[in-house]
PDB file of C-alpha atoms in Angstrom:
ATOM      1  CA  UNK A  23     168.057 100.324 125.544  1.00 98.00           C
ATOM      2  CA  UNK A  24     164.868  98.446 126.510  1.00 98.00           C
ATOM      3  CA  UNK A  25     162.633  99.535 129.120  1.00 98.00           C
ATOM      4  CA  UNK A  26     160.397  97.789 131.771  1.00 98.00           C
ATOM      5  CA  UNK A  27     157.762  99.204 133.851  1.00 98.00           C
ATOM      6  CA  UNK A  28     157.117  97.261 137.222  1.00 98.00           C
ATOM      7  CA  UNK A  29     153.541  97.619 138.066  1.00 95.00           C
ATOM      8  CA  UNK A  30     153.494  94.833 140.441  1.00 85.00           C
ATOM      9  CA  UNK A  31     151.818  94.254 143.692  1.00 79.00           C
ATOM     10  CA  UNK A  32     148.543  94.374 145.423  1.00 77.00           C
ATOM     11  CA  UNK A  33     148.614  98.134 146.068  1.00 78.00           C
ATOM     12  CA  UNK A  34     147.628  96.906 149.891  1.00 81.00           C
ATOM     13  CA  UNK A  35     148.731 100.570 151.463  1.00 85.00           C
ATOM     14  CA  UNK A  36     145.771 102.211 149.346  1.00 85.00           C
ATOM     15  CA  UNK A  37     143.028  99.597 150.615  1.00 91.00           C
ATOM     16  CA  UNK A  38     139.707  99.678 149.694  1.00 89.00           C
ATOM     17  CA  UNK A  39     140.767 101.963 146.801  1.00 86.00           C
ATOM     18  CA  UNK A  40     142.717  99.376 145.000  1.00 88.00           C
ATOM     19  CA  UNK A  41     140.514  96.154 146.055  1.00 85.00           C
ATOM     20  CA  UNK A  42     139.413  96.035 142.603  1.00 86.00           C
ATOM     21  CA  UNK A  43     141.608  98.245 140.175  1.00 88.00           C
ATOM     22  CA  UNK A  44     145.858  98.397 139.945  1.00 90.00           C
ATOM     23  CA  UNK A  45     147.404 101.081 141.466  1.00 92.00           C
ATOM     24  CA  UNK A  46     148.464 101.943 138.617  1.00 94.00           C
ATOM     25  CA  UNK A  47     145.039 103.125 136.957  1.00 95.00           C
ATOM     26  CA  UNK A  48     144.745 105.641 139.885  1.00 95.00           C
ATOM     27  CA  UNK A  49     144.498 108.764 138.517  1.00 95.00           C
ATOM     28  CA  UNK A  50     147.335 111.373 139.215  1.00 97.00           C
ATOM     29  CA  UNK A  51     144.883 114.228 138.435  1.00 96.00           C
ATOM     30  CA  UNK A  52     144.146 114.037 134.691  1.00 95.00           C
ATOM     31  CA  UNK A  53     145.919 110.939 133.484  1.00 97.00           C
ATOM     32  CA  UNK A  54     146.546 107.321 134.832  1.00 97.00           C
ATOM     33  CA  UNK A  55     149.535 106.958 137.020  1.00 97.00           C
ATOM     34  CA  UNK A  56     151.523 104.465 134.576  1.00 98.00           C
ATOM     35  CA  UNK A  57     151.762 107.689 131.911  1.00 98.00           C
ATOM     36  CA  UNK A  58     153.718 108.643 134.312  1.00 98.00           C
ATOM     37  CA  UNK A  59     156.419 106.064 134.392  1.00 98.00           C
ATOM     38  CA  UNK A  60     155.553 105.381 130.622  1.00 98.00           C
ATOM     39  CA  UNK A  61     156.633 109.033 129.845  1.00 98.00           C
ATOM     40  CA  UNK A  62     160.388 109.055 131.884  1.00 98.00           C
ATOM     41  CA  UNK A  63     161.116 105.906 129.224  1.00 98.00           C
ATOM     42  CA  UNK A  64     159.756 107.385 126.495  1.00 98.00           C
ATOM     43  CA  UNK A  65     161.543 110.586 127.087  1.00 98.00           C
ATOM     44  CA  UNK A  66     165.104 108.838 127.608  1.00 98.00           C
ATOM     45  CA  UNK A  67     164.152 107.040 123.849  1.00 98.00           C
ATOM     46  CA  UNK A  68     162.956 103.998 124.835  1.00 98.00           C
ATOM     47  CA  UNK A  69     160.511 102.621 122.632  1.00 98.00           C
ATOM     48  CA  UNK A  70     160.678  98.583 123.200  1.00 98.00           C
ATOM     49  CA  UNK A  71     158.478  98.563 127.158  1.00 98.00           C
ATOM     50  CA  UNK A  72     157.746  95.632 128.877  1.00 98.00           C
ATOM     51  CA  UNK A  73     155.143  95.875 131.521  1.00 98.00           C
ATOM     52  CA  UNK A  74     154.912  93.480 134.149  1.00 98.00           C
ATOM     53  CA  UNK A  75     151.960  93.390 136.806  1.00 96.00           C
ATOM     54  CA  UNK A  76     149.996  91.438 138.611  1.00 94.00           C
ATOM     55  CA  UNK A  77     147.230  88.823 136.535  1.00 93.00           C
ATOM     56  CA  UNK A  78     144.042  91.005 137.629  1.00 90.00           C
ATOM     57  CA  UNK A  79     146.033  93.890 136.408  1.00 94.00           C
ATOM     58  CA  UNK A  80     147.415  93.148 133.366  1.00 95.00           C
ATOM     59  CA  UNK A  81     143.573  92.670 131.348  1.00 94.00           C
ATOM     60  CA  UNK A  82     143.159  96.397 132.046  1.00 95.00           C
ATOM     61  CA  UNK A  83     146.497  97.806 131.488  1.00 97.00           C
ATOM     62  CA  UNK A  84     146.664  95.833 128.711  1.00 97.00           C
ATOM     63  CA  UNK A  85     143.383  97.592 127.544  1.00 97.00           C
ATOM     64  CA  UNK A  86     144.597 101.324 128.274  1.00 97.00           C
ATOM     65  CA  UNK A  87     147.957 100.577 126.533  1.00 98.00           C
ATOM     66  CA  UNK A  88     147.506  97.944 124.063  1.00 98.00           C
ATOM     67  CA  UNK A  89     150.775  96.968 122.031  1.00 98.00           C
ATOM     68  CA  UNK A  90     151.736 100.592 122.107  1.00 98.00           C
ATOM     69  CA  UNK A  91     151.812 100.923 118.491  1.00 98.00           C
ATOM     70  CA  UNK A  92     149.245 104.188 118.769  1.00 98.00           C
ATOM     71  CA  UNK A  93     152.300 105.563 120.749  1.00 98.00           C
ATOM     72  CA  UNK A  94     155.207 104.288 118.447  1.00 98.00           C
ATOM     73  CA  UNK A  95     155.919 102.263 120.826  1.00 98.00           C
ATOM     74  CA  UNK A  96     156.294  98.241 121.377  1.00 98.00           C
ATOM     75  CA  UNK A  97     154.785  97.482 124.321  1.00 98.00           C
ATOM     76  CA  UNK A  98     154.620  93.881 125.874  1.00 98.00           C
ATOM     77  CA  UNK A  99     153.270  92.181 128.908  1.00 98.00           C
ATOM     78  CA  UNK A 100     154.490  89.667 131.857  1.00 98.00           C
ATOM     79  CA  UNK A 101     152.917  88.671 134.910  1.00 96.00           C
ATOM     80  CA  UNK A 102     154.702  88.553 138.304  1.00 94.00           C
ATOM     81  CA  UNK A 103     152.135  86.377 140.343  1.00 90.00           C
ATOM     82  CA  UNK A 104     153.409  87.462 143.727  1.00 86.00           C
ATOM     83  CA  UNK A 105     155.540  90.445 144.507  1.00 84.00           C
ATOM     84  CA  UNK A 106     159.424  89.068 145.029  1.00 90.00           C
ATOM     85  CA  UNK A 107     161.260  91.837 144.892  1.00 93.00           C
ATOM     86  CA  UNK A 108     162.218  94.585 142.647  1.00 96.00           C
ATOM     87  CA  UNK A 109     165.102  92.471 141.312  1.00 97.00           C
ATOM     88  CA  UNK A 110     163.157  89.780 139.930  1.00 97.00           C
ATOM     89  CA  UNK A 111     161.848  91.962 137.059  1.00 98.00           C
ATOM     90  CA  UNK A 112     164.945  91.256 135.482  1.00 98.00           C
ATOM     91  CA  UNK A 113     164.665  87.758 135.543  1.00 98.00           C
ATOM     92  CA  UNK A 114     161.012  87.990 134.409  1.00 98.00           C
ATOM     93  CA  UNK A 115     162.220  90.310 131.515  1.00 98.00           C
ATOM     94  CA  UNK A 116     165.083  88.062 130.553  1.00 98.00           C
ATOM     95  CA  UNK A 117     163.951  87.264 126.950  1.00 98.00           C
ATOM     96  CA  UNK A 118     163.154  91.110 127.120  1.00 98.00           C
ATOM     97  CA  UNK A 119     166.257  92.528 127.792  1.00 98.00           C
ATOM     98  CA  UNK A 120     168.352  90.103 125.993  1.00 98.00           C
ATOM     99  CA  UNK A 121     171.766  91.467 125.473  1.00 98.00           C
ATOM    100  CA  UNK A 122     170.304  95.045 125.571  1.00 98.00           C
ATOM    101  CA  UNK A 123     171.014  97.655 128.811  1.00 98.00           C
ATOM    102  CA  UNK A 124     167.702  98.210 130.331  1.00 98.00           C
ATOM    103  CA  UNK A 125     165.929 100.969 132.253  1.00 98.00           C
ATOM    104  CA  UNK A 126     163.681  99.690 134.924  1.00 98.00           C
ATOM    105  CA  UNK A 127     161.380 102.210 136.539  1.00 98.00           C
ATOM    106  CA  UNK A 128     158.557 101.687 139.446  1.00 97.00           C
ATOM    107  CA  UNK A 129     154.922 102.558 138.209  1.00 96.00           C
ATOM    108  CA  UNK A 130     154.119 104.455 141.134  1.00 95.00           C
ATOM    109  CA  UNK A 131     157.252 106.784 140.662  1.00 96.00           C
ATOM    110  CA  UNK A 132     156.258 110.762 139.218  1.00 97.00           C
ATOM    111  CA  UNK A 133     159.188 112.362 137.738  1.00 97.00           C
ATOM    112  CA  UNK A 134     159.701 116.092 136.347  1.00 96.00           C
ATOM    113  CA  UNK A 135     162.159 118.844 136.159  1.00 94.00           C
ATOM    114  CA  UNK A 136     163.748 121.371 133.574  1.00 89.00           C
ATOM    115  CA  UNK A 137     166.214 119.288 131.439  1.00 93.00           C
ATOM    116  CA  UNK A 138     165.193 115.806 132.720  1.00 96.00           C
ATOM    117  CA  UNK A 139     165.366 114.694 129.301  1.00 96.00           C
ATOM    118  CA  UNK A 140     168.523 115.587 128.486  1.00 97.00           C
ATOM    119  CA  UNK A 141     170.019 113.954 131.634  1.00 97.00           C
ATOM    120  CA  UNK A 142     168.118 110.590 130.994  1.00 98.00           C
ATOM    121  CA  UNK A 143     169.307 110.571 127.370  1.00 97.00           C
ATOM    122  CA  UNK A 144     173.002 111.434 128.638  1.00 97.00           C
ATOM    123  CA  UNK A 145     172.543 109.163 131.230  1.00 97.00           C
ATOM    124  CA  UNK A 146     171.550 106.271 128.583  1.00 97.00           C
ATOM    125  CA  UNK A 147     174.446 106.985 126.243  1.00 97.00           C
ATOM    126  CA  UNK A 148     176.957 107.229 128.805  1.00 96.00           C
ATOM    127  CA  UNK A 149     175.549 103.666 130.828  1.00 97.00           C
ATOM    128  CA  UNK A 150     178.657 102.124 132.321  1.00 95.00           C
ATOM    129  CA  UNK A 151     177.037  98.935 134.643  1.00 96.00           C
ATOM    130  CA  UNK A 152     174.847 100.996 136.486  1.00 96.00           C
ATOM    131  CA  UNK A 153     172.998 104.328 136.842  1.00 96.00           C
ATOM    132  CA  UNK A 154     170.792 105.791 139.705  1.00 97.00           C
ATOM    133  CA  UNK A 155     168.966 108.325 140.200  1.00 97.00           C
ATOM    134  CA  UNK A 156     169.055 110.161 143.885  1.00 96.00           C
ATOM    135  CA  UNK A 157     166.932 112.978 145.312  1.00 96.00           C
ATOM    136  CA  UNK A 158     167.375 115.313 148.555  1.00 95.00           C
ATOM    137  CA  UNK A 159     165.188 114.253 150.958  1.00 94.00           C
ATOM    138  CA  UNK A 160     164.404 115.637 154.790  1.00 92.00           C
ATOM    139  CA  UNK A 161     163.785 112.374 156.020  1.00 92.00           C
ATOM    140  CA  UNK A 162     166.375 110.045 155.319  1.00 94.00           C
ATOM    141  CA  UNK A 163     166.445 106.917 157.367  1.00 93.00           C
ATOM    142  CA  UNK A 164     163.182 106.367 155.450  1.00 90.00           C
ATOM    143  CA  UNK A 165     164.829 105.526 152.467  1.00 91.00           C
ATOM    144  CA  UNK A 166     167.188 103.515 150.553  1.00 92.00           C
ATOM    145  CA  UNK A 167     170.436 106.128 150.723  1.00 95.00           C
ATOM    146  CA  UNK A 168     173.163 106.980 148.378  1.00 94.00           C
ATOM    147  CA  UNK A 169     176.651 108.648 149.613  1.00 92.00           C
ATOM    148  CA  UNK A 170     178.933 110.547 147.214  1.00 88.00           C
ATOM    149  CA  UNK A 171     182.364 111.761 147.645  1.00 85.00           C
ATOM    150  CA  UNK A 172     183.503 115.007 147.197  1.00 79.00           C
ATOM    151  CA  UNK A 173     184.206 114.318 143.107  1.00 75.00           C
ATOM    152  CA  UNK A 174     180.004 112.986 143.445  1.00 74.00           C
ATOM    153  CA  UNK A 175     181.820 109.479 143.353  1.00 82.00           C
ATOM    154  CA  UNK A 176     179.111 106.847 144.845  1.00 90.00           C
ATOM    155  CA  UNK A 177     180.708 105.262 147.765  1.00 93.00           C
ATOM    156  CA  UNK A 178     178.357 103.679 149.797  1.00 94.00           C
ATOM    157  CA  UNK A 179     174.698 102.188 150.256  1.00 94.00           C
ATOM    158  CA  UNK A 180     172.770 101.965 152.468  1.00 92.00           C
ATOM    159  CA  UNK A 181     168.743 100.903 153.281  1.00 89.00           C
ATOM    160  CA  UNK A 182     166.839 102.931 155.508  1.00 90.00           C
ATOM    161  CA  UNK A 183     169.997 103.912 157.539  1.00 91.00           C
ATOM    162  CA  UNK A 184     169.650 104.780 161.223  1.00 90.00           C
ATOM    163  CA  UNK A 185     172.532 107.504 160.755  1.00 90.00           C
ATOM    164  CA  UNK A 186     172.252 108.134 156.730  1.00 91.00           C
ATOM    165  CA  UNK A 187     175.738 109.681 155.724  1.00 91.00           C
ATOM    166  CA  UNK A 188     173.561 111.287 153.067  1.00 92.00           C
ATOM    167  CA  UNK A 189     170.098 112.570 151.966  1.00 93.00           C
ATOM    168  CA  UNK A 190     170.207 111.404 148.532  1.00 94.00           C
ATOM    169  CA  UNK A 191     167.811 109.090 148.704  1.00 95.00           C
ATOM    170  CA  UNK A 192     167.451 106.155 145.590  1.00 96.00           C
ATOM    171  CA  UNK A 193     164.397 106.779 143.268  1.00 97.00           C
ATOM    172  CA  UNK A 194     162.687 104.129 141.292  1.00 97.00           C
ATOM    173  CA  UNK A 195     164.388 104.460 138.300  1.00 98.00           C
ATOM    174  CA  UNK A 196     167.537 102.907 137.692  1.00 98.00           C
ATOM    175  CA  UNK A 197     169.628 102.336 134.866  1.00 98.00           C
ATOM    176  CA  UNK A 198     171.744  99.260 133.962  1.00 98.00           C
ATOM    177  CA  UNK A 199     174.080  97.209 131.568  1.00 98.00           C
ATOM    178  CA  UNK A 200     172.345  93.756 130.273  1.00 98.00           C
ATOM    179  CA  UNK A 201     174.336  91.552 133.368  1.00 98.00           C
ATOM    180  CA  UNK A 202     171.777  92.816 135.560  1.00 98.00           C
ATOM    181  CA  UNK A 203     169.896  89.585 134.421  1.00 98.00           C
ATOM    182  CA  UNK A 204     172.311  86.834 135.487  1.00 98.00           C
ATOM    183  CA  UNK A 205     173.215  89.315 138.571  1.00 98.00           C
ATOM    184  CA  UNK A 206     169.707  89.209 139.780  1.00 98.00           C
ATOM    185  CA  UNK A 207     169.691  85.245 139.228  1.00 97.00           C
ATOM    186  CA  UNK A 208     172.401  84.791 141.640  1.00 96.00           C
ATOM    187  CA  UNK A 209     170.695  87.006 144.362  1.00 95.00           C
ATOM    188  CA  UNK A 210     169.645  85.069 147.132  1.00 93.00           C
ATOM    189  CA  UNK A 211     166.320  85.939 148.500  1.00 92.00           C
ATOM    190  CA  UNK A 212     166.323  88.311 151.554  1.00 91.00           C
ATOM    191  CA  UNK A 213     164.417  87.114 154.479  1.00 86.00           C
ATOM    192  CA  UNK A 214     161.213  88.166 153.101  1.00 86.00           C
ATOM    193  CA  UNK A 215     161.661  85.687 149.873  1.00 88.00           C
ATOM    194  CA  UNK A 216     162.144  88.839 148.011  1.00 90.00           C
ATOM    195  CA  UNK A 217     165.585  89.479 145.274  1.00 93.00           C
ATOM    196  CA  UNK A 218     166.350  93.112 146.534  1.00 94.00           C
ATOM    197  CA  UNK A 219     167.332  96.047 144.158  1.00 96.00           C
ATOM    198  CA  UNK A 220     169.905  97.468 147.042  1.00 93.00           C
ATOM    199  CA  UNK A 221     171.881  93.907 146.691  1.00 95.00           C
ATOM    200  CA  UNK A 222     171.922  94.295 142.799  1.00 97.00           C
ATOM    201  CA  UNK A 223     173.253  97.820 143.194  1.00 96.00           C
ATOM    202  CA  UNK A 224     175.565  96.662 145.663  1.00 96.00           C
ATOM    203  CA  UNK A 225     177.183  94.420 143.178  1.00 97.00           C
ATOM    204  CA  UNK A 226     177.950  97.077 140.749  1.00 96.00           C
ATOM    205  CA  UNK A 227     179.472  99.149 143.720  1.00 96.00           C
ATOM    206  CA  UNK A 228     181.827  96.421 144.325  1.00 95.00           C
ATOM    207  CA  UNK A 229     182.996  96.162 141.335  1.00 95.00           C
ATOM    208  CA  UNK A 230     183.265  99.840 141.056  1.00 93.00           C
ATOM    209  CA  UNK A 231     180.607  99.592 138.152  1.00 95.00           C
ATOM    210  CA  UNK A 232     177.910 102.131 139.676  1.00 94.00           C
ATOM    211  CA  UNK A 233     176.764 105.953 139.341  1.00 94.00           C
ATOM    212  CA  UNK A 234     174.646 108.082 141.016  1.00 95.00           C
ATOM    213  CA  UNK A 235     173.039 111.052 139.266  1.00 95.00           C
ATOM    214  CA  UNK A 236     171.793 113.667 141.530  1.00 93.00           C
ATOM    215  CA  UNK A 237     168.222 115.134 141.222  1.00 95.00           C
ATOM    216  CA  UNK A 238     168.722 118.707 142.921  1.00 84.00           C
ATOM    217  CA  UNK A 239     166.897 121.704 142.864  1.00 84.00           C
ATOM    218  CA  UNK A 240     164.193 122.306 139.615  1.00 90.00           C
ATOM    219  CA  UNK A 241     163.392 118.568 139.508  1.00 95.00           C
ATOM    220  CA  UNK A 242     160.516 116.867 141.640  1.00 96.00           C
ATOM    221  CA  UNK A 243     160.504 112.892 142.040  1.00 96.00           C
ATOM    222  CA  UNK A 244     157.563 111.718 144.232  1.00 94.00           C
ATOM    223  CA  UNK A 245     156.549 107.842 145.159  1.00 89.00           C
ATOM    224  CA  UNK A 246     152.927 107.961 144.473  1.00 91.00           C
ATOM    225  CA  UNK A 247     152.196 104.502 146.510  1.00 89.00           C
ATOM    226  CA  UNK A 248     149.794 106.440 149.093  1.00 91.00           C
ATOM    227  CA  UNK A 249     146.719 107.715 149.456  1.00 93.00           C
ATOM    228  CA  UNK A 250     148.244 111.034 150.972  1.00 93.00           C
ATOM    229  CA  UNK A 251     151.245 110.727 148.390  1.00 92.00           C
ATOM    230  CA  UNK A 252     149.287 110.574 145.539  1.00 95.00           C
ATOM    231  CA  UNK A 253     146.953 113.538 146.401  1.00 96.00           C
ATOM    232  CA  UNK A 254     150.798 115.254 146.541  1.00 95.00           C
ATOM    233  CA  UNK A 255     151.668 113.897 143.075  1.00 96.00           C
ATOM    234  CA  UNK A 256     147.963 115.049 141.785  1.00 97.00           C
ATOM    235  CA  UNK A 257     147.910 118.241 143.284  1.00 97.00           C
ATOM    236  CA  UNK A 258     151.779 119.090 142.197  1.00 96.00           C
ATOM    237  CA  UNK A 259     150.313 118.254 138.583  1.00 97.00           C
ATOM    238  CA  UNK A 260     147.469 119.725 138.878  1.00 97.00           C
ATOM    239  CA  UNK A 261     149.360 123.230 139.589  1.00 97.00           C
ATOM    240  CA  UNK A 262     152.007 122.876 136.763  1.00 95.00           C
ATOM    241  CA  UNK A 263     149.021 122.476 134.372  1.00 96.00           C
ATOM    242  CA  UNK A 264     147.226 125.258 134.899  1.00 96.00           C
ATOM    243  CA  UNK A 265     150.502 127.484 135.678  1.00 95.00           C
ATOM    244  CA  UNK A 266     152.254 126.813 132.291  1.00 94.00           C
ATOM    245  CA  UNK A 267     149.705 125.738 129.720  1.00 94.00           C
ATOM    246  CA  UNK A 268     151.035 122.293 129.342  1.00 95.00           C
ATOM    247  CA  UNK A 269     150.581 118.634 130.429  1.00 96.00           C
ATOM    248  CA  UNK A 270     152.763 116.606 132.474  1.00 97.00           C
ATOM    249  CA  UNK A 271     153.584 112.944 131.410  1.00 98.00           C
ATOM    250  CA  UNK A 272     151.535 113.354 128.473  1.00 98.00           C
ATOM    251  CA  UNK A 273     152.376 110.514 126.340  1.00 98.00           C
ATOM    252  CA  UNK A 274     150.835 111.444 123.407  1.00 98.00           C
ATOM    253  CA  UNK A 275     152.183 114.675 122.678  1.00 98.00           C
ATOM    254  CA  UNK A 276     156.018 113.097 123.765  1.00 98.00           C
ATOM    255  CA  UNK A 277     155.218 110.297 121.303  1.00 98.00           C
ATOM    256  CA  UNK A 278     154.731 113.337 118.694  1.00 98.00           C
ATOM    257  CA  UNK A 279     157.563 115.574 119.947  1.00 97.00           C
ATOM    258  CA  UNK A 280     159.958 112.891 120.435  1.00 97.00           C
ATOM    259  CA  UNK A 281     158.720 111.908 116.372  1.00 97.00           C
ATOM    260  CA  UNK A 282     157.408 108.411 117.116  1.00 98.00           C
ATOM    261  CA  UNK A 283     153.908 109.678 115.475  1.00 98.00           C
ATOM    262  CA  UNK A 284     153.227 112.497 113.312  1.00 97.00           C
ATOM    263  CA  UNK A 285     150.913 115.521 113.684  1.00 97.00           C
ATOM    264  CA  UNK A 286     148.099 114.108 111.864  1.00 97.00           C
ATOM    265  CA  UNK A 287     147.700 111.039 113.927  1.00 98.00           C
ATOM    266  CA  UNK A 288     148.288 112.250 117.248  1.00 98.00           C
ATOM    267  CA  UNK A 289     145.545 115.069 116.230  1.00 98.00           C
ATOM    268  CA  UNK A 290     143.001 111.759 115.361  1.00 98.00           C
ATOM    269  CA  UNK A 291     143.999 110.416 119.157  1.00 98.00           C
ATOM    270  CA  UNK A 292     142.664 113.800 120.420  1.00 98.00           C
ATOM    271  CA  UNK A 293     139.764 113.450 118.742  1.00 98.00           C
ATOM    272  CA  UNK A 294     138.712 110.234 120.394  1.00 96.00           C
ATOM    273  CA  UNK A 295     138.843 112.164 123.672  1.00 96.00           C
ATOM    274  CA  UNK A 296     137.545 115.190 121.928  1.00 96.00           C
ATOM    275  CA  UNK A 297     134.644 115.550 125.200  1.00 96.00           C
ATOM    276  CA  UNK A 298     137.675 116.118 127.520  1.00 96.00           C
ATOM    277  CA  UNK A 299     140.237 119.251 128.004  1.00 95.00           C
ATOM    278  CA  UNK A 300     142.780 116.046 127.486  1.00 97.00           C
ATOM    279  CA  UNK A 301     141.887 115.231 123.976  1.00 97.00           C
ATOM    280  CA  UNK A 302     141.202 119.073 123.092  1.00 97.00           C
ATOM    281  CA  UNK A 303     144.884 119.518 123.917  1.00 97.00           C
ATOM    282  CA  UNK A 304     146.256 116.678 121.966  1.00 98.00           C
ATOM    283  CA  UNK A 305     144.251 118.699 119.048  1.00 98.00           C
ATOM    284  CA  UNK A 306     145.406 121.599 119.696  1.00 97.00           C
ATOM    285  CA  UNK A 307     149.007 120.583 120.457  1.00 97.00           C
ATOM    286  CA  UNK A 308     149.008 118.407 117.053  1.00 97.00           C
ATOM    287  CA  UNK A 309     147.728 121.734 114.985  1.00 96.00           C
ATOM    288  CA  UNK A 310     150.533 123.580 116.212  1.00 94.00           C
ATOM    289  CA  UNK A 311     153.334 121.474 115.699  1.00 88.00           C
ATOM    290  CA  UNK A 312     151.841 120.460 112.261  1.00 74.00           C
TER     291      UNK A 312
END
């Protein structure tokens, strides 16, 4: 499976912060927001990533991520000059995905839970046209919505319903088979000139080719694309840290668990941060797994 990280956009609904930086370089307390992102592919065993952004933003992720080799990883770059649409990442990452299913993921999107690895590695393996993700939500008709039936069978969806049917609302990860390309192709643009991710979904529903995977209780997604949602995201992170001793969406230390790098080097990519509690963990975590 090949993975693609859509860091698009102009990040307009955090004005003046983003003016001169991505959204995705934000911080989400310790760490740039893409790790986040970054570290839901990596954990599903992804290692071939294609990032696409805007041009201003691509020079400096570009610089934070490099080709990803540091990570294991392969790590490319395309630019989307104007955004069009979640949907057009797959014909942007064409030569990308080639005949290979593909895991697309929003780089404002903060996942974590107890056994979300496991279910985005189950998830992967057992791909049949197209996977979502859902999450409970209070609110709704804010939301694009997913119903289930009573066997969890996805019947219906529906954007930012007036009367949702459901509260499952569709996170910014998706998984799907390697049509999605020519499927997004013959999209025609909504009204806004944009190729929408609801009428790609709505294609596999059709043709009873589409899954949603509910994100209950012990998992936490959160759309980081605020000012107020991102002090959620950083302050959520900022707690789990300091409760358990560990570090969320730490790619580094994934990249070693998962056995893309060894002890020895991710213990040398602590010490280039050695001045920060960041790099004295990588050290630390590298010594004891060694």
């Amino acid at each position: 499976m090949k993975g693609i990280v859509l860091a698009g956009g102009r990040g307009t609904r955090m004005y003046p912060s983003t003016l001169t930086t991505s959204k995705q370089l934000l911080a989400v307390y310790d760490k740039p927001m893409i790790y986040h992102p970054l570290s839901v592919l990596m954990l599903a065993g992804i290692r071939e990533i294609l990032v696409i952004s805007t041009p201003e933003s691509i020079v400096a992720l570009r610089a934070l991520l490099k080709d990803g080799a540091h990570l294991g990883l392969d790590i490319t770059y395309a630019v989307q000059d104007e955004p069009r649409g979640i949907a057009e990442s797959f014909v942007i990452g064409a030569d990308h995905i080639g005949d290979s299913p593909v895991a697309l993921i929003l780089g404002d999107n903060v996942f974590h839970g107890a056994g979300f690895p496991k279910i985005l590695r189950t998830a992967r393996d057992e791909l049949d046209g197209c996977t979502l993700f859902g999450y409970p939500v209070s609110d709704p008709e804010r939301y694009g919505i997913g119903e289930t039936d009573a066997q969890g069978n996805l019947v219906s969806l529906e954007e930012k319903p007036l009367k949702p049917r459901s509260d499952n609302a569709i996170t910014g990860l998706y998984f799907y088979e390697s049509d999605v390309v020519e499927i997004a192709r013959d999209l025609t643009p909504s009204e806004r000139g944009e190729l929408e991710i609801t009428d790609v979904n709505q294609v596999y529903l059709k043709n009873g080719r589409a899954r949603l995977i509910r994100l209950g209780r012990g998992h936490t997604w959160l759309d980081a694309g605020t000012h107020e949602s991102l002090l959620d995201a950083s302050q959520y992170v900022h707690v789990i840290e300091k409760r358990q001793g560990v570090r969320v969406a730490c790619v580094e230390e994934i990249a070693l668990r998962m056995g893309y790098i060894d002890a020895d080097h991710c213990y040398e990519l602590g010490t280039r941060m050695r001045n920060s509690e960041y790099g004295q963990y990588l050290m630390q975590v590298a010594q004891t797994i060694a």
